[in-house]
JSON list of C-alpha atoms in Angstrom, two decimals:
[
{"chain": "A", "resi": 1, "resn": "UNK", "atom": "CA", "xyz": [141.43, 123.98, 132.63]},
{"chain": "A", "resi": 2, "resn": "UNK", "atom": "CA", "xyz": [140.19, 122.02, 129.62]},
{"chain": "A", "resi": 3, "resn": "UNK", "atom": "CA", "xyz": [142.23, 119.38, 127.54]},
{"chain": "A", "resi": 4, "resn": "UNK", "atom": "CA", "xyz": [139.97, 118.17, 125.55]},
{"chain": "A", "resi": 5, "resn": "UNK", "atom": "CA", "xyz": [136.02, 118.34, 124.52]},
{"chain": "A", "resi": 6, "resn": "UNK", "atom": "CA", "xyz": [134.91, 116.64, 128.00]},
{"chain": "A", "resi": 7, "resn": "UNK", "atom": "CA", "xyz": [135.67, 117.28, 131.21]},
{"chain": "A", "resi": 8, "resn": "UNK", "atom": "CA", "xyz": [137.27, 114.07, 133.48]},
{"chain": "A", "resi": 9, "resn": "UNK", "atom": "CA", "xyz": [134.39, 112.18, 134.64]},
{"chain": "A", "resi": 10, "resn": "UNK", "atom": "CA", "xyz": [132.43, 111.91, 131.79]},
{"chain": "A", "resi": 11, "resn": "UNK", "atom": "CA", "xyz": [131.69, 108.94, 130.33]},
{"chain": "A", "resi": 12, "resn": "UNK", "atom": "CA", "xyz": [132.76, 110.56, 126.88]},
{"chain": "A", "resi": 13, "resn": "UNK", "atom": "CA", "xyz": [136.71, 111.78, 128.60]},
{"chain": "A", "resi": 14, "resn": "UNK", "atom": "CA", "xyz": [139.54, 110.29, 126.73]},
{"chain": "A", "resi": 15, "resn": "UNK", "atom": "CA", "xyz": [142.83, 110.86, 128.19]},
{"chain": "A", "resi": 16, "resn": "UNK", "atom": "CA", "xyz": [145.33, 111.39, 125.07]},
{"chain": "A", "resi": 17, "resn": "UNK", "atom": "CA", "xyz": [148.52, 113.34, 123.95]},
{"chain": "A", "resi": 18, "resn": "UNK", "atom": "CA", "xyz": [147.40, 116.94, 124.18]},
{"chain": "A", "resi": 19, "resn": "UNK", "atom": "CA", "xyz": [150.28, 118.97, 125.35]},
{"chain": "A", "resi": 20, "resn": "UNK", "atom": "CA", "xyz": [150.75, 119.98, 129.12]},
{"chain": "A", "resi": 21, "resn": "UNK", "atom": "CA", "xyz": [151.79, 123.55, 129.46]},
{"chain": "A", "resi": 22, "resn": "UNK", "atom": "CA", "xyz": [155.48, 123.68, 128.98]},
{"chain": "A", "resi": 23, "resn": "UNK", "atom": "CA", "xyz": [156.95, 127.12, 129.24]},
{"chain": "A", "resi": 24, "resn": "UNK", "atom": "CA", "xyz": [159.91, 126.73, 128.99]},
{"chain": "A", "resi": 25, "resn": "UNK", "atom": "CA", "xyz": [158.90, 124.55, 125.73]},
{"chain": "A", "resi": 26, "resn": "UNK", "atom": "CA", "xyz": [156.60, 126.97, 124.27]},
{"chain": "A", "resi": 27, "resn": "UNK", "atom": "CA", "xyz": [160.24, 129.76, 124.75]},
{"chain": "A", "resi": 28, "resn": "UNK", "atom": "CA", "xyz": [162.09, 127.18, 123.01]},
{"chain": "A", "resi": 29, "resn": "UNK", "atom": "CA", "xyz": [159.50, 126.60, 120.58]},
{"chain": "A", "resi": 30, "resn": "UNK", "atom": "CA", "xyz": [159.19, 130.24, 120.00]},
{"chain": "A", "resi": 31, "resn": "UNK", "atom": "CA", "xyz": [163.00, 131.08, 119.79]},
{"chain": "A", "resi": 32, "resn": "UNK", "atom": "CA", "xyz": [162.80, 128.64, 116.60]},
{"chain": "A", "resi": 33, "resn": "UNK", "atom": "CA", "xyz": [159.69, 130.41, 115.41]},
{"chain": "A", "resi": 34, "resn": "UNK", "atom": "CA", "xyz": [161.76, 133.73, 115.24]},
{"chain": "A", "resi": 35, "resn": "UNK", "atom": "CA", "xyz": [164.79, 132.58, 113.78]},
{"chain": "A", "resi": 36, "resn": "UNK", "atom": "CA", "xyz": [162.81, 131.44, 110.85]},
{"chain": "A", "resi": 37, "resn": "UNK", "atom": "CA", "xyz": [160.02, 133.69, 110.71]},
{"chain": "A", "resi": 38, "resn": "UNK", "atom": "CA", "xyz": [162.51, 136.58, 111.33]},
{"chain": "A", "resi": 39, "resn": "UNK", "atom": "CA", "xyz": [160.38, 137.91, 114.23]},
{"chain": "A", "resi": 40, "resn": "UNK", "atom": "CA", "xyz": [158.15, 137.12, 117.16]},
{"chain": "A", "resi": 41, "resn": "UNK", "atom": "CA", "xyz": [154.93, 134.84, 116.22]},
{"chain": "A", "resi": 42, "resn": "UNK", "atom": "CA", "xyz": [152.05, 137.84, 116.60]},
{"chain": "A", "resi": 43, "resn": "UNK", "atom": "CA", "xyz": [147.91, 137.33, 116.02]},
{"chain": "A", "resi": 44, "resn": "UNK", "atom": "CA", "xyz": [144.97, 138.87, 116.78]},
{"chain": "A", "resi": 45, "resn": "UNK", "atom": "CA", "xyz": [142.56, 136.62, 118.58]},
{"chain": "A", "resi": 46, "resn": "UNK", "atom": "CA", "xyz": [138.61, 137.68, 117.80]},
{"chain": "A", "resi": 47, "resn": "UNK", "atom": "CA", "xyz": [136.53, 137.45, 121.70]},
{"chain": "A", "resi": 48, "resn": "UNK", "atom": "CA", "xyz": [133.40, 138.84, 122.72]},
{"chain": "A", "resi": 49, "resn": "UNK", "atom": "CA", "xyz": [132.82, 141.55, 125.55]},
{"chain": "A", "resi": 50, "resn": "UNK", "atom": "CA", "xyz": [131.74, 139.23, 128.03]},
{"chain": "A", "resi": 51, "resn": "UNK", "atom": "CA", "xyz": [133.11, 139.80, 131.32]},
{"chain": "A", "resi": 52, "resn": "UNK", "atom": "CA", "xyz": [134.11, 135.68, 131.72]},
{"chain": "A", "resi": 53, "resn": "UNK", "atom": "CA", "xyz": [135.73, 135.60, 128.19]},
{"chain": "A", "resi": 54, "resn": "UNK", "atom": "CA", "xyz": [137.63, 138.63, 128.36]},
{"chain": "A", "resi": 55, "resn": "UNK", "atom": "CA", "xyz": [139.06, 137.24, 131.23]},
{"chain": "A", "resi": 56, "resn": "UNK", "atom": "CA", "xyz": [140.02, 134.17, 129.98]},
{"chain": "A", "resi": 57, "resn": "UNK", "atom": "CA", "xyz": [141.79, 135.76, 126.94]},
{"chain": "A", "resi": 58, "resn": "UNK", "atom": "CA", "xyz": [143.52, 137.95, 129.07]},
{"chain": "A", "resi": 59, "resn": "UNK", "atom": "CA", "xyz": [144.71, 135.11, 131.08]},
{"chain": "A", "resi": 60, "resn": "UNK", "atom": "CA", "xyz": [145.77, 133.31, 127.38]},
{"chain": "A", "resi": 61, "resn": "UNK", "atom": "CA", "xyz": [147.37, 136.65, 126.11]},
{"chain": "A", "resi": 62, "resn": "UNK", "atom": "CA", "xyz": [149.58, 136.87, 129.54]},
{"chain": "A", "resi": 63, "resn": "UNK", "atom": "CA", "xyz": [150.38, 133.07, 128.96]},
{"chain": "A", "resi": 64, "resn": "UNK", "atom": "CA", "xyz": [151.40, 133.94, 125.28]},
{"chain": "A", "resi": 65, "resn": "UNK", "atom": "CA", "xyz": [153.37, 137.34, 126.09]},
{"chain": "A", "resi": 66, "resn": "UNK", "atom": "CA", "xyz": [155.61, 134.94, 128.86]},
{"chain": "A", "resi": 67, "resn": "UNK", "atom": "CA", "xyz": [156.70, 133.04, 125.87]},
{"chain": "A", "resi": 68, "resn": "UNK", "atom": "CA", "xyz": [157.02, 136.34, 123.93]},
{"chain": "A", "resi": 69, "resn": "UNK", "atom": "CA", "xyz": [154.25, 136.06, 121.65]},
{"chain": "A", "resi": 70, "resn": "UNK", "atom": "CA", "xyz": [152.35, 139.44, 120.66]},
{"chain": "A", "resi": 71, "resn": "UNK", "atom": "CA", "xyz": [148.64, 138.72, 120.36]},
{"chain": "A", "resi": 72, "resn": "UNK", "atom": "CA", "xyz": [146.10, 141.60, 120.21]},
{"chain": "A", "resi": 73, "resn": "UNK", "atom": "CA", "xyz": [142.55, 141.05, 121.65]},
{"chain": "A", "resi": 74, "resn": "UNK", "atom": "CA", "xyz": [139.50, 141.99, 119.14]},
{"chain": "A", "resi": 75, "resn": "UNK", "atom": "CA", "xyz": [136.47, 142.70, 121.31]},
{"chain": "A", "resi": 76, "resn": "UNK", "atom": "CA", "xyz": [133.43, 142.49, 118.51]},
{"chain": "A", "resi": 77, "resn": "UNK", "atom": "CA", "xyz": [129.89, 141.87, 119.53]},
{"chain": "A", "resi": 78, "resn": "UNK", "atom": "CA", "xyz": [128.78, 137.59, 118.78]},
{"chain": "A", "resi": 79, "resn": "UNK", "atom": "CA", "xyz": [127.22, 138.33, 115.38]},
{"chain": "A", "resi": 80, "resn": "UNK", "atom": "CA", "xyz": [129.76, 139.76, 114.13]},
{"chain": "A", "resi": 81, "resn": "UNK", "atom": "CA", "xyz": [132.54, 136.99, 115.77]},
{"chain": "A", "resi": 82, "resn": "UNK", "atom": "CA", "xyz": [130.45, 134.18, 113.91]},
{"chain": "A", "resi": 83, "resn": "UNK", "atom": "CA", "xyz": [129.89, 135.80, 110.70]},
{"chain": "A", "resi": 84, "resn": "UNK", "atom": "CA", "xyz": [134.24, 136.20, 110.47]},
{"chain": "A", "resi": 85, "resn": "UNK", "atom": "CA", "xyz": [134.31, 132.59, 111.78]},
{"chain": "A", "resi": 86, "resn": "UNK", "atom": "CA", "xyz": [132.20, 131.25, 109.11]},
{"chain": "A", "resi": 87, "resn": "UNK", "atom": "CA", "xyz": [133.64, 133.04, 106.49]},
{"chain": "A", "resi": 88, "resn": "UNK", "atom": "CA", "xyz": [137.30, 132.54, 108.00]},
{"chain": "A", "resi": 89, "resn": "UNK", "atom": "CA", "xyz": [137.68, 135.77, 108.44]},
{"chain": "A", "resi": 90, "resn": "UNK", "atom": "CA", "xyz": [140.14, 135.70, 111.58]},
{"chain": "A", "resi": 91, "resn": "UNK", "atom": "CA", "xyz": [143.54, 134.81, 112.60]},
{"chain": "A", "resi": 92, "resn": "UNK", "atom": "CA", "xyz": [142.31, 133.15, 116.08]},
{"chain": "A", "resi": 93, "resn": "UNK", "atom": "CA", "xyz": [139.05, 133.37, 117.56]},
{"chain": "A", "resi": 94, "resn": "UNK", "atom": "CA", "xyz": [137.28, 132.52, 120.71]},
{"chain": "A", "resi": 95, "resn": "UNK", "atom": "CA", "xyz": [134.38, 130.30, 120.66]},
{"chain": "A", "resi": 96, "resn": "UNK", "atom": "CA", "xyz": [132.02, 127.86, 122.95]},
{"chain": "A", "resi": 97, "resn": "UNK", "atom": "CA", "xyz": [131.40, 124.67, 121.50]},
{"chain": "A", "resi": 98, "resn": "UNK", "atom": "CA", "xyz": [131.62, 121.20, 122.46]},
{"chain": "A", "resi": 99, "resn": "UNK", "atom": "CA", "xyz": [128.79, 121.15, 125.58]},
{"chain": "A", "resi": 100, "resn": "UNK", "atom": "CA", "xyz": [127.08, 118.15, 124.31]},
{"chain": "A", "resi": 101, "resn": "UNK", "atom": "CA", "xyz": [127.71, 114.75, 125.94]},
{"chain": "A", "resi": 102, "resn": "UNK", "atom": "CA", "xyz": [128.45, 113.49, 122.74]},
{"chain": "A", "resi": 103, "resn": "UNK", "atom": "CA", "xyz": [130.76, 113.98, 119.45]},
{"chain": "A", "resi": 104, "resn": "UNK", "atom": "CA", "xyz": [127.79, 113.45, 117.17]},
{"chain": "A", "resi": 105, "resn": "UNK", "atom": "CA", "xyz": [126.25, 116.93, 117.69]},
{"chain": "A", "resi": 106, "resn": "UNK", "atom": "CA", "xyz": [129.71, 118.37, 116.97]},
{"chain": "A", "resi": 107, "resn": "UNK", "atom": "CA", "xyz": [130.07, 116.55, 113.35]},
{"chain": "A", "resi": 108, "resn": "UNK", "atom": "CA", "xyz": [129.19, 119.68, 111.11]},
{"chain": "A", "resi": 109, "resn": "UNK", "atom": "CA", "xyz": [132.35, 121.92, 113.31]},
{"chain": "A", "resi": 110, "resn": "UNK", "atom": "CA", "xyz": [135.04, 119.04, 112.70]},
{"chain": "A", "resi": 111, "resn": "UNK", "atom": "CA", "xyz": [134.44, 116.45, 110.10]},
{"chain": "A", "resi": 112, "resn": "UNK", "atom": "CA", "xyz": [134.54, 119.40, 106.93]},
{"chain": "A", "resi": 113, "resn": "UNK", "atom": "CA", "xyz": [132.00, 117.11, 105.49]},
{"chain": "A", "resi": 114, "resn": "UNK", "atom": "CA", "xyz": [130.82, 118.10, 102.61]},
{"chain": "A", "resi": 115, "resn": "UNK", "atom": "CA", "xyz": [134.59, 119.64, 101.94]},
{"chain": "A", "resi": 116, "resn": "UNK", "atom": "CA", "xyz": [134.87, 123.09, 102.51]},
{"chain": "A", "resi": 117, "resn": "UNK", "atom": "CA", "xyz": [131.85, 123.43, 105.02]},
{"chain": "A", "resi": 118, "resn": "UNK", "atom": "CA", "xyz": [132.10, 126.55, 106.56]},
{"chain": "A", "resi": 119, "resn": "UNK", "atom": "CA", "xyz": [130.41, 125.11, 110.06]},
{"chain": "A", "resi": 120, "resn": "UNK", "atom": "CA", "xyz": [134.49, 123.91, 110.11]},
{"chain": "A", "resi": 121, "resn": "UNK", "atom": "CA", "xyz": [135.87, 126.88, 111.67]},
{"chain": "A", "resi": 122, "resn": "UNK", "atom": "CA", "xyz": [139.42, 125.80, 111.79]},
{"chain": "A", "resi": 123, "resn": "UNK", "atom": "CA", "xyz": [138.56, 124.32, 108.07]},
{"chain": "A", "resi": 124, "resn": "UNK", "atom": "CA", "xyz": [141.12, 121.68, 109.39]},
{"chain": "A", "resi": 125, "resn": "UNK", "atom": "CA", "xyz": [140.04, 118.40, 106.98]},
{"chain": "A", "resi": 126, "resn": "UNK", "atom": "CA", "xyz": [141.55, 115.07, 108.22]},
{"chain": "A", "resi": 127, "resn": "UNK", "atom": "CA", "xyz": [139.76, 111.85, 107.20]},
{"chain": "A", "resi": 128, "resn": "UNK", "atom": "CA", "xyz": [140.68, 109.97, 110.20]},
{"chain": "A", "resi": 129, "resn": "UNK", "atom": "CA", "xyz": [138.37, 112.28, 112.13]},
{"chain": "A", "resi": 130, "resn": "UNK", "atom": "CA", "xyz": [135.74, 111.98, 109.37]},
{"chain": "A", "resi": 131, "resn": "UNK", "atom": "CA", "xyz": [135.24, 107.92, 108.90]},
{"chain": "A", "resi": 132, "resn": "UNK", "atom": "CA", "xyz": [135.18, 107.88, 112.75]},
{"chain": "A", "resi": 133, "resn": "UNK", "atom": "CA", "xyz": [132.25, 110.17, 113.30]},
{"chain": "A", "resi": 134, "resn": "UNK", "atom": "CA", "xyz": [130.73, 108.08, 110.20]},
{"chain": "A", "resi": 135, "resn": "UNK", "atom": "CA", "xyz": [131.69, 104.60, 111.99]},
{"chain": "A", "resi": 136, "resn": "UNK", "atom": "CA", "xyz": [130.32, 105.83, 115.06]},
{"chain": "A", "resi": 137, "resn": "UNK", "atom": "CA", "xyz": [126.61, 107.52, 113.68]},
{"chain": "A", "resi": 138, "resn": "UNK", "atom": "CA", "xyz": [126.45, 104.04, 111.88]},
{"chain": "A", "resi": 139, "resn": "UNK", "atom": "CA", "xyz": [126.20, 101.89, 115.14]},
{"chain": "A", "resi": 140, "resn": "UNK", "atom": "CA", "xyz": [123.95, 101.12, 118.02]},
{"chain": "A", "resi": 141, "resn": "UNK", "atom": "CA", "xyz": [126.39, 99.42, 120.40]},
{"chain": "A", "resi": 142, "resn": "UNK", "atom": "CA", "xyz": [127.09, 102.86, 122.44]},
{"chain": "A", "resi": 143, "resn": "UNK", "atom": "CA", "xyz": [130.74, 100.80, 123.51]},
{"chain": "A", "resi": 144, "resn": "UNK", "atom": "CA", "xyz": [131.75, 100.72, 119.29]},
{"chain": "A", "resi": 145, "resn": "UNK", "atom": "CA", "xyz": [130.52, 104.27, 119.21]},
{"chain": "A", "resi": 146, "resn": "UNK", "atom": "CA", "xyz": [132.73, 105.28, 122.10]},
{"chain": "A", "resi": 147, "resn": "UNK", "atom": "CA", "xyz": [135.76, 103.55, 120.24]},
{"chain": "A", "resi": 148, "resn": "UNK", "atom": "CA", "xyz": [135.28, 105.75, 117.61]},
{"chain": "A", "resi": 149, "resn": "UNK", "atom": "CA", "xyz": [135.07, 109.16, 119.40]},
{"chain": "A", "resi": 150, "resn": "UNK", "atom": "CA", "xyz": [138.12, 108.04, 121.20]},
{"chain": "A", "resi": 151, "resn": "UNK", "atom": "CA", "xyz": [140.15, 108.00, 117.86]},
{"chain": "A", "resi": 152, "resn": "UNK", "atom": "CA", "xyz": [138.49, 111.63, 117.25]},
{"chain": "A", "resi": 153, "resn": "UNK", "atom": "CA", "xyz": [139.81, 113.28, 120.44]},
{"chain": "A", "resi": 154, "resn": "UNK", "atom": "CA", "xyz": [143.24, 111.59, 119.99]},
{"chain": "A", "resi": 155, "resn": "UNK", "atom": "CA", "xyz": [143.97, 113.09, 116.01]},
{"chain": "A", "resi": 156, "resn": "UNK", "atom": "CA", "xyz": [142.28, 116.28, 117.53]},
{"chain": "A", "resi": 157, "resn": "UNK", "atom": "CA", "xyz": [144.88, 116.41, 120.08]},
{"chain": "A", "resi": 158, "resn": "UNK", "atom": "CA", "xyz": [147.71, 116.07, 117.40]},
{"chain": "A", "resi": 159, "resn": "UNK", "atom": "CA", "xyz": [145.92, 118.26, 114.97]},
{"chain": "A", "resi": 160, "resn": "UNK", "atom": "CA", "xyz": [145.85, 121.31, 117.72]},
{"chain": "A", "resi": 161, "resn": "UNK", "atom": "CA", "xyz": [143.73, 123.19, 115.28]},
{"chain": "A", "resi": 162, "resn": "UNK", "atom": "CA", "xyz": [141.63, 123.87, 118.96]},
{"chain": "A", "resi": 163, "resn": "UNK", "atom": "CA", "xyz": [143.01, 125.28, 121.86]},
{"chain": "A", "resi": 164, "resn": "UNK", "atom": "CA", "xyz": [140.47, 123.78, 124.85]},
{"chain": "A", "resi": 165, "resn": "UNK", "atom": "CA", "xyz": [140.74, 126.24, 127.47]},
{"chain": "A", "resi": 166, "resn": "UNK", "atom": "CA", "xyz": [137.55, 125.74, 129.92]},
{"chain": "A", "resi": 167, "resn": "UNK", "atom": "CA", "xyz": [134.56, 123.11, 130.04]},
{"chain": "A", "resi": 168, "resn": "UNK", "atom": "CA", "xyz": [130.92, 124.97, 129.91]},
{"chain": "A", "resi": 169, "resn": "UNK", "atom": "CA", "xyz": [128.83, 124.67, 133.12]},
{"chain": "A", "resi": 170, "resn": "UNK", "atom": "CA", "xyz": [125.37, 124.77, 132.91]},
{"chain": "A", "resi": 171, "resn": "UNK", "atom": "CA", "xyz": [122.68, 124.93, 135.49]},
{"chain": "A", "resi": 172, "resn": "UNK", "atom": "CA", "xyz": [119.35, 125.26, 135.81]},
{"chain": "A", "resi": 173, "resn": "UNK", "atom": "CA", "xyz": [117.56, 127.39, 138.71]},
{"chain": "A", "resi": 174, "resn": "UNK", "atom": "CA", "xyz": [114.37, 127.36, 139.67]},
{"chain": "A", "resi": 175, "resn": "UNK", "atom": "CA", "xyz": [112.04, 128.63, 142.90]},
{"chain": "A", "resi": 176, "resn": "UNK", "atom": "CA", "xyz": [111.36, 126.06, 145.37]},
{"chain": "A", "resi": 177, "resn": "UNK", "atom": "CA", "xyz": [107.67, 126.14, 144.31]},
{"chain": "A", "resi": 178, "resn": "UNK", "atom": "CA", "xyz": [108.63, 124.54, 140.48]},
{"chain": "A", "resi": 179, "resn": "UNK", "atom": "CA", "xyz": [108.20, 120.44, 140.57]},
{"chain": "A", "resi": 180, "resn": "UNK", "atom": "CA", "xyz": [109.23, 118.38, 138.47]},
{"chain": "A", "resi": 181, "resn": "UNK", "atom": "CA", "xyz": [112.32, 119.96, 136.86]},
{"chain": "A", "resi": 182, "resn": "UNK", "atom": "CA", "xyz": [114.23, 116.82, 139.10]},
{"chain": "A", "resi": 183, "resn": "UNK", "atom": "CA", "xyz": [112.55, 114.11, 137.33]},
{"chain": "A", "resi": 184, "resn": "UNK", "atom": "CA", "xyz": [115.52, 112.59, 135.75]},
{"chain": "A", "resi": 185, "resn": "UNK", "atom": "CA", "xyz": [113.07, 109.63, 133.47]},
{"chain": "A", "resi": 186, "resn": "UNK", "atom": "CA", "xyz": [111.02, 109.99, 130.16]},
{"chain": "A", "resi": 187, "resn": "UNK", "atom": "CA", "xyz": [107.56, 109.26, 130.62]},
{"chain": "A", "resi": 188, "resn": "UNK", "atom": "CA", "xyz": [107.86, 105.85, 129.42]},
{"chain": "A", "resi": 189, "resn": "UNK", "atom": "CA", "xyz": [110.35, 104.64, 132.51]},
{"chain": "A", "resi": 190, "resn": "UNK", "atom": "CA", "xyz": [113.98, 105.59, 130.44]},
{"chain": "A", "resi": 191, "resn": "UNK", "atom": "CA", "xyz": [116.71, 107.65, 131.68]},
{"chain": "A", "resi": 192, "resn": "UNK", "atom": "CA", "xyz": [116.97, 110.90, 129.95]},
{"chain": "A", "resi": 193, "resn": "UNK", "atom": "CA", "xyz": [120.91, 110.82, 131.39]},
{"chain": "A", "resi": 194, "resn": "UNK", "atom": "CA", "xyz": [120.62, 114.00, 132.65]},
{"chain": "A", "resi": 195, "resn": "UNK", "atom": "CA", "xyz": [122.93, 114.70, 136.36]},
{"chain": "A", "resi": 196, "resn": "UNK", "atom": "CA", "xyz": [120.56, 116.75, 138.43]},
{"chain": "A", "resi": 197, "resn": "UNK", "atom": "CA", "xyz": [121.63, 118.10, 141.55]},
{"chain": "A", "resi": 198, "resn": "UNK", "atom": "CA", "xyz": [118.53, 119.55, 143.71]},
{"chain": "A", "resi": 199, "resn": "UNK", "atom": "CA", "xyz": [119.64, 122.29, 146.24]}
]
C-alpha cells in the first residue's frame, strides 16, 4: 500500500499527514456527506482491463461500499482513459504515474503550470506546490532540492486530489548469456543510481 509518490526506502520518501485508513472515520465522514448531500456520495471511477488494475479497483470499490459509498467501475481501453483524463472528462480515474526517483519528471501532472495545463489531471492548482518544484529545478545542492520536494508531498497529502494506492515495480529480465545489463556506472566512472539486483 502506497502513501505517497515513493515507496519507504527511497531516498526521495517523506513521511507526512496523509490519512491512515479509518473506517470507522470514512462512516462518519460519510454519514455527514449524506445528510447534506441528501444521499450516499456515488462516482464512477474510469480503469483499464488489466487483470492487476481491475483488481485493485475492486479492492478500492469493496473499501468504498464498507463505508457505503456507490462507485461504478468503467473498464475503457488506455487511449481512451487518457484522452477523458486530459480533457477532464471523468469523475475518478485510475492512473500510473509517479515511477521516477524524482518530483522533477512529474512537474507537467502537478504544478498546472502554465494554468490550465491539461497534463494536470486533477487540474488541482496550488502555488505552494508550484514555487517548490521551481525552487527545487533552480538548484544543484541535491539536499535544497530534497527540501523542496518534501514541501510538495506534504500540501499533496492535504490536497488529497490523489489517492496513492500501490508503488510501480519494475524489473528487467534477461538470459544468463546478456552482459552487461549489471553495470551500474556511466562510462566515464559515475553512478547511474540505478539498484540492480542480479539473480
Amino acid at each position: 500500500p502506497a502513501r505517497g509518490p515513493f515507496q519507504p526506502g527511497s531516498p526521495s520518501y517523506v513521511e507526512t499527514e496523509y490519512p491512515e485508513y479509518d473506517l470507522d472515520e470514512a462512516i462518519a465522514l460519510h454519514e455527514e456527506y449524506k445528510a447534506k448531500h441528501g444521499g450516499p456520495l456515488t462516482f464512477t471511477a474510469n480503469i483499464i482491463p488489466t487483470p492487476e488494475i481491475q483488481a485493485i479497483a475492486q479492492t478500492l470499490q469493496q473499501q468504498g461500499e464498507q463505508a457505503g459509498l456507490e462507485i461504478t467501475l468503467n473498464s475503457i481501453d488506455q487511449a481512451t482513459l487518457i484522452a477523458n483524463a486530459i480533457t477532464a472528462n471523468y469523475q475518478a480515474t485510475g492512473f500510473i504515474l509517479f515511477g521516477a526517483p524524482s518530483l522533477d519528471r512529474e512537474y507537467v501532472f502537478i504544478a498546472d503550470e502554465p494554468e490550465g495545463s491539461p497534463l494536470n489531471f486533477t487540474r488541482n492548482r496550488n502555488e505552494t506546490i508550484i514555487e517548490a518544484l521551481d525552487a527545487a529545478r533552480a538548484t544543484d545542492d541535491p539536499d535544497a532540492r530534497q527540501a523542496q520536494y518534501e514541501i510538495v508531498q506534504h500540501e499533496m497529502a492535504k490536497d488529497l486530489n490523489f489517492i496513492w494506492l500501490v508503488h510501480q515495480v519494475a524489473a528487467v529480465i534477461y538470459q544468463p548469456n546478456v552482459h552487461g545489463l549489471d553495470k551500474t556506472e556511466f562510462p566515464d566512472g559515475g553512478d547511474t543510481g540505478r539498484i540492480v539486483s542480479p539473480f
